[in-house]
Structure formats: C-alpha cells, structure tokens
mmCIF file with all atom_site columns, C-alpha atoms in Angstrom:
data_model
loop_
_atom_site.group_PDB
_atom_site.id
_atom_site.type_symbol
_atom_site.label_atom_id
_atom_site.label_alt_id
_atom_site.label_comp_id
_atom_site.label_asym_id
_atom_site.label_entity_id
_atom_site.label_seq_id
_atom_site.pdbx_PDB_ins_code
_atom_site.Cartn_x
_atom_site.Cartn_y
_atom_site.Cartn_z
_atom_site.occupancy
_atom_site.B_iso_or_equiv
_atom_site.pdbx_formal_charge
_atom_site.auth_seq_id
_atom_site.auth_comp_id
_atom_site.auth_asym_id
_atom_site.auth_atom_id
_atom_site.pdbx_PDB_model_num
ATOM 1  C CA . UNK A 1 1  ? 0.000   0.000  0.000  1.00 0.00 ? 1  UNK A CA 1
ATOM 2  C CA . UNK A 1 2  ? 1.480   3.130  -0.963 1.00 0.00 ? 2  UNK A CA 1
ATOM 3  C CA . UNK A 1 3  ? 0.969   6.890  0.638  1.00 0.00 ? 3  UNK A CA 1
ATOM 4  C CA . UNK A 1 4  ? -1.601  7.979  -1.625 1.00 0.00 ? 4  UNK A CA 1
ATOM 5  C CA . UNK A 1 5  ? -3.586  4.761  -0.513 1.00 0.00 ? 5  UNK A CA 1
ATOM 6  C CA . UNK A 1 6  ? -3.101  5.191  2.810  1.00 0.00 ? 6  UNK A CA 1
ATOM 7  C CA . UNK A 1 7  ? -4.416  9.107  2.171  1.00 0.00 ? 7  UNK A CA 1
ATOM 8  C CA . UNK A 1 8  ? -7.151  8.033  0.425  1.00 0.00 ? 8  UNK A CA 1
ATOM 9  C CA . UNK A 1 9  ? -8.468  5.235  3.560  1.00 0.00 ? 9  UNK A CA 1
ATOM 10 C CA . UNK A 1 10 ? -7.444  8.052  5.981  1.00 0.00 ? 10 UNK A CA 1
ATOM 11 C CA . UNK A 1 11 ? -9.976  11.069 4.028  1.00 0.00 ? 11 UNK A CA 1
ATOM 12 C CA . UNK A 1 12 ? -12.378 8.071  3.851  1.00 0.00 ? 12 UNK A CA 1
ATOM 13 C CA . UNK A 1 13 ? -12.498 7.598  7.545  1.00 0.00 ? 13 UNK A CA 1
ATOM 14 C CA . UNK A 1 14 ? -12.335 11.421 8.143  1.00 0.00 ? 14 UNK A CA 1
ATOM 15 C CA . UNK A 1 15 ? -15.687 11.463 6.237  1.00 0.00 ? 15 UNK A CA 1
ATOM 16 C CA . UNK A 1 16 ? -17.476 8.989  7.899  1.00 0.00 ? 16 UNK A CA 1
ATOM 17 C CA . UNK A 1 17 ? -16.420 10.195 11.043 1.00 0.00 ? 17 UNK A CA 1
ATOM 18 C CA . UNK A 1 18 ? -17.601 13.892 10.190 1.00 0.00 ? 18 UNK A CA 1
ATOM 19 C CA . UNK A 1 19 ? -20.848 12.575 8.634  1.00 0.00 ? 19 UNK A CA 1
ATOM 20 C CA . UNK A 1 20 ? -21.318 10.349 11.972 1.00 0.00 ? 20 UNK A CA 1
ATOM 21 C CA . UNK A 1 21 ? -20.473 13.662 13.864 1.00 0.00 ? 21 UNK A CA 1
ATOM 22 C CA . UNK A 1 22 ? -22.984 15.429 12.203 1.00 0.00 ? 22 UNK A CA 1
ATOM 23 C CA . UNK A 1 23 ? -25.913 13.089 12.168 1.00 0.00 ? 23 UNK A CA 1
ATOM 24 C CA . UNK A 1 24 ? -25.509 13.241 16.294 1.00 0.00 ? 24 UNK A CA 1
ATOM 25 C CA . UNK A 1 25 ? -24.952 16.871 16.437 1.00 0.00 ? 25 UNK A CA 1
ATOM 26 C CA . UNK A 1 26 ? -28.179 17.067 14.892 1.00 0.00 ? 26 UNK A CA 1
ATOM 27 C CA . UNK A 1 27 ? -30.241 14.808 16.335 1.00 0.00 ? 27 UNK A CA 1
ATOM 28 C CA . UNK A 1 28 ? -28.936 16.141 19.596 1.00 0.00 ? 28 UNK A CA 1
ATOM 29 C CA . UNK A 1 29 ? -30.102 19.228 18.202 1.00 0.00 ? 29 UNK A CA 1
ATOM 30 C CA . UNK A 1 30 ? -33.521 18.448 17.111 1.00 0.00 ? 30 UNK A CA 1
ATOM 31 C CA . UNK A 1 31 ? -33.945 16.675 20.489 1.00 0.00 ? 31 UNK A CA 1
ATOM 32 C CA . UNK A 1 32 ? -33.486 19.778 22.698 1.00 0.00 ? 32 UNK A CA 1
ATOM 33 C CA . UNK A 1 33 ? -35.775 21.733 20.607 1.00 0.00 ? 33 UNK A CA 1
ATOM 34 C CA . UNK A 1 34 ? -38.631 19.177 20.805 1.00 0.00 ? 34 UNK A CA 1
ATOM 35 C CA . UNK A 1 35 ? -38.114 19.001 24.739 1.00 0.00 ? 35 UNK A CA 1
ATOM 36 C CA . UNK A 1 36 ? -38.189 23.313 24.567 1.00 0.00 ? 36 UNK A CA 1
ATOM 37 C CA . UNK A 1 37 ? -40.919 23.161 22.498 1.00 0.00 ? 37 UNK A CA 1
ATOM 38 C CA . UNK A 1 38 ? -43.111 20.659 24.727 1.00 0.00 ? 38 UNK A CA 1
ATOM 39 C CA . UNK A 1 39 ? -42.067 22.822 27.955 1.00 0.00 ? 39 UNK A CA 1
ATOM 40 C CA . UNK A 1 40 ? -43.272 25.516 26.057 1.00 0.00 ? 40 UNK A CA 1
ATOM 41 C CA . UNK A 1 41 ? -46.626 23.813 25.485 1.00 0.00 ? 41 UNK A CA 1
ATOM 42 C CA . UNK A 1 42 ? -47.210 22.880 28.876 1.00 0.00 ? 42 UNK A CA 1
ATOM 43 C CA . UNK A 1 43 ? -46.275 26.306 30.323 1.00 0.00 ? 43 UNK A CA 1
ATOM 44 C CA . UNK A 1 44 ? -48.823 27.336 27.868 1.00 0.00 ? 44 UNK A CA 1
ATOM 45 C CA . UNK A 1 45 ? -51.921 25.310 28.694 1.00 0.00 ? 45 UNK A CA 1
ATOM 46 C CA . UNK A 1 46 ? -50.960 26.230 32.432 1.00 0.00 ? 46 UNK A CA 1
ATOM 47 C CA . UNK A 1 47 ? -51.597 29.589 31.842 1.00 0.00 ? 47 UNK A CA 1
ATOM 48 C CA . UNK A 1 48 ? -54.841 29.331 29.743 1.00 0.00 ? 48 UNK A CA 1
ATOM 49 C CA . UNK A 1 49 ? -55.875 26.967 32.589 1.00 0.00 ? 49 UNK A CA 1
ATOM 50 C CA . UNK A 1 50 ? -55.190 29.222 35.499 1.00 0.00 ? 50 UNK A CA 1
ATOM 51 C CA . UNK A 1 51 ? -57.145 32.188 33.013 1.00 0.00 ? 51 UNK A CA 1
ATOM 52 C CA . UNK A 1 52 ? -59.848 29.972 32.523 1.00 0.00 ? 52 UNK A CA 1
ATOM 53 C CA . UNK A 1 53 ? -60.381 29.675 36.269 1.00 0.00 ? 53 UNK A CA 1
ATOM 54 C CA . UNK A 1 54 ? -59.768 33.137 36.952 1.00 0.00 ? 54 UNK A CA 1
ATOM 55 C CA . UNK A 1 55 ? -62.461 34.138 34.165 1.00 0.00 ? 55 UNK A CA 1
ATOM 56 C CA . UNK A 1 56 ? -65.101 31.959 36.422 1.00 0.00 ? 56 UNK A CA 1
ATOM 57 C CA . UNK A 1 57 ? -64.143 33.917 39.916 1.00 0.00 ? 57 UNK A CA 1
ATOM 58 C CA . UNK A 1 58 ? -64.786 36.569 38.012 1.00 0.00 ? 58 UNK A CA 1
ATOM 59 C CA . UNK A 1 59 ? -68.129 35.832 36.154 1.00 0.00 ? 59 UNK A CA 1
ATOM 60 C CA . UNK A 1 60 ? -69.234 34.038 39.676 1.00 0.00 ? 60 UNK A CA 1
ATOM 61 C CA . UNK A 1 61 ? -68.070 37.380 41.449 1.00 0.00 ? 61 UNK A CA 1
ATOM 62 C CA . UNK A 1 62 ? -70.052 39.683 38.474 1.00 0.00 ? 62 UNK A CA 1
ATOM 63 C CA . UNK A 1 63 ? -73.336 37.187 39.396 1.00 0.00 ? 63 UNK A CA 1
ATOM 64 C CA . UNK A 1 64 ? -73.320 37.399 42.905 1.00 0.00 ? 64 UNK A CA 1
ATOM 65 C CA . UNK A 1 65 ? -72.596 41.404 42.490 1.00 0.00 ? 65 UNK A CA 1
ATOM 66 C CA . UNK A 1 66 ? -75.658 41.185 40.244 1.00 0.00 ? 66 UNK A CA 1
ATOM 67 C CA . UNK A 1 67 ? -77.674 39.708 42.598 1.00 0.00 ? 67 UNK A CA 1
ATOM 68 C CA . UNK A 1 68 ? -76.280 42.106 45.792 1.00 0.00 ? 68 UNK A CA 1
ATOM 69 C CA . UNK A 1 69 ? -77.361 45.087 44.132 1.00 0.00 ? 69 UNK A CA 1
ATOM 70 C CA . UNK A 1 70 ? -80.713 43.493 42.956 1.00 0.00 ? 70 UNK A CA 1
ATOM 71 C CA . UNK A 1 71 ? -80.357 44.190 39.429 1.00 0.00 ? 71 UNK A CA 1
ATOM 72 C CA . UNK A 1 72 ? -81.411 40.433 38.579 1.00 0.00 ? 72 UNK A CA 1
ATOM 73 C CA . UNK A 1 73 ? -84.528 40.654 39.905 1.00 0.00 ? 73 UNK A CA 1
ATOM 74 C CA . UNK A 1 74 ? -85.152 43.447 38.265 1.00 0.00 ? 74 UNK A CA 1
ATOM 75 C CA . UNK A 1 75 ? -84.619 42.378 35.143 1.00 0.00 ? 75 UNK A CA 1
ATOM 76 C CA . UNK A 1 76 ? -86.336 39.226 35.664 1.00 0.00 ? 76 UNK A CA 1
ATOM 77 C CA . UNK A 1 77 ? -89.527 41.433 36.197 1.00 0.00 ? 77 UNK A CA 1
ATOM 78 C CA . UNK A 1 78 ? -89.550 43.367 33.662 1.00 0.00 ? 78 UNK A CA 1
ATOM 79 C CA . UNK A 1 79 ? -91.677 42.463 31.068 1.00 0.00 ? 79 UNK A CA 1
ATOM 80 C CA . UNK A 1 80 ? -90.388 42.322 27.111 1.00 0.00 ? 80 UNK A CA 1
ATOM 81 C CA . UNK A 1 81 ? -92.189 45.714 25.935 1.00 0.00 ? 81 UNK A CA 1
ATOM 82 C CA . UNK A 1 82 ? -90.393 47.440 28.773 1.00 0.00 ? 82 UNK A CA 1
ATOM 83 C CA . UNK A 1 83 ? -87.157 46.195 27.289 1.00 0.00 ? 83 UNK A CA 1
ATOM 84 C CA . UNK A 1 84 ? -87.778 47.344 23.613 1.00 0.00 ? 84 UNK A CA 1
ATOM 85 C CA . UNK A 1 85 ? -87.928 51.271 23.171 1.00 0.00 ? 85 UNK A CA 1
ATOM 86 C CA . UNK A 1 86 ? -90.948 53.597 22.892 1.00 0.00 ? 86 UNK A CA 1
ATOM 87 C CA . UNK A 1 87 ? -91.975 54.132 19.261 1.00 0.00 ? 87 UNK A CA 1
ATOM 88 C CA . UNK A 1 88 ? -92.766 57.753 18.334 1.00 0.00 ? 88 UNK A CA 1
ATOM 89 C CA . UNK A 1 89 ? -96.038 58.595 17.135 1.00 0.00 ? 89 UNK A CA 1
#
C-alpha cells in the first residue's frame, strides 16, 4: 500500500467520522428543541388553565354582584315591551 492509498483510507475515515459527527450533532439538536418546544406547550396550557379559572371567579363574582345590588330581579320582572324602546307617534 502506498501513501496515496493510505491518504485516500485516511480522508475516507475522516468522512465517515464527520458525517457520523454530524448526524448526532443534529439529532442532539432536534432533540433539545422538541423538549423546549413541549415545555413551552405545557407552560402554555398552564396559563390558559389558570385564566380559565380566573375568568369563572370573576363571572361568579359579576353574578353574585348582580344579585347584591338586585339588578337580577329586576330584570327578571320586567316584562319584554319594557325592554324594547318607545316608538314615536
């Protein structure tokens, strides 16, 4: 085997090694972004959770305000032609 032989086995293995490199580097790579990505999901649908609850204090809060001040009963007894407005004649 002469040194252009060996040169040529030695780029060989160089490229193989490089590709091999690569192809971990990158699925390395695409690993840590999927995990990133998922914690950013999560974090995500935490925080629409916790909003969704907090919307419901505060629609169960607006009700019971409602009903405090009387203003659902008062609705409740009106009747529909005191909800539509006067026609002028």
């Amino acid at each position: 085997m002469d040194a252009q032989q060996v040169a040529k086995l030695n780029a060989k293995d160089a490229d193989e090694q490089t590709t091999q490199d690569l192809t971990e580097f990158v699925q390395n790579l695409l690993q840590k972004m999927h995990e990133r990505f998922q914690e950013m999901s999560d974090s995500i649908i935490g925080r629409l959770d916790d909003m969704g609850t907090r919307l419901d204090e505060l629609e169960s809060s607006i009700g019971e305000l409602m009903t405090q001040a009387g203003i659902d009963e008062d609705l409740a007894k009106q009747t529909p032609t005191e909800n539509q407005p006067q026609q002028q004649e």
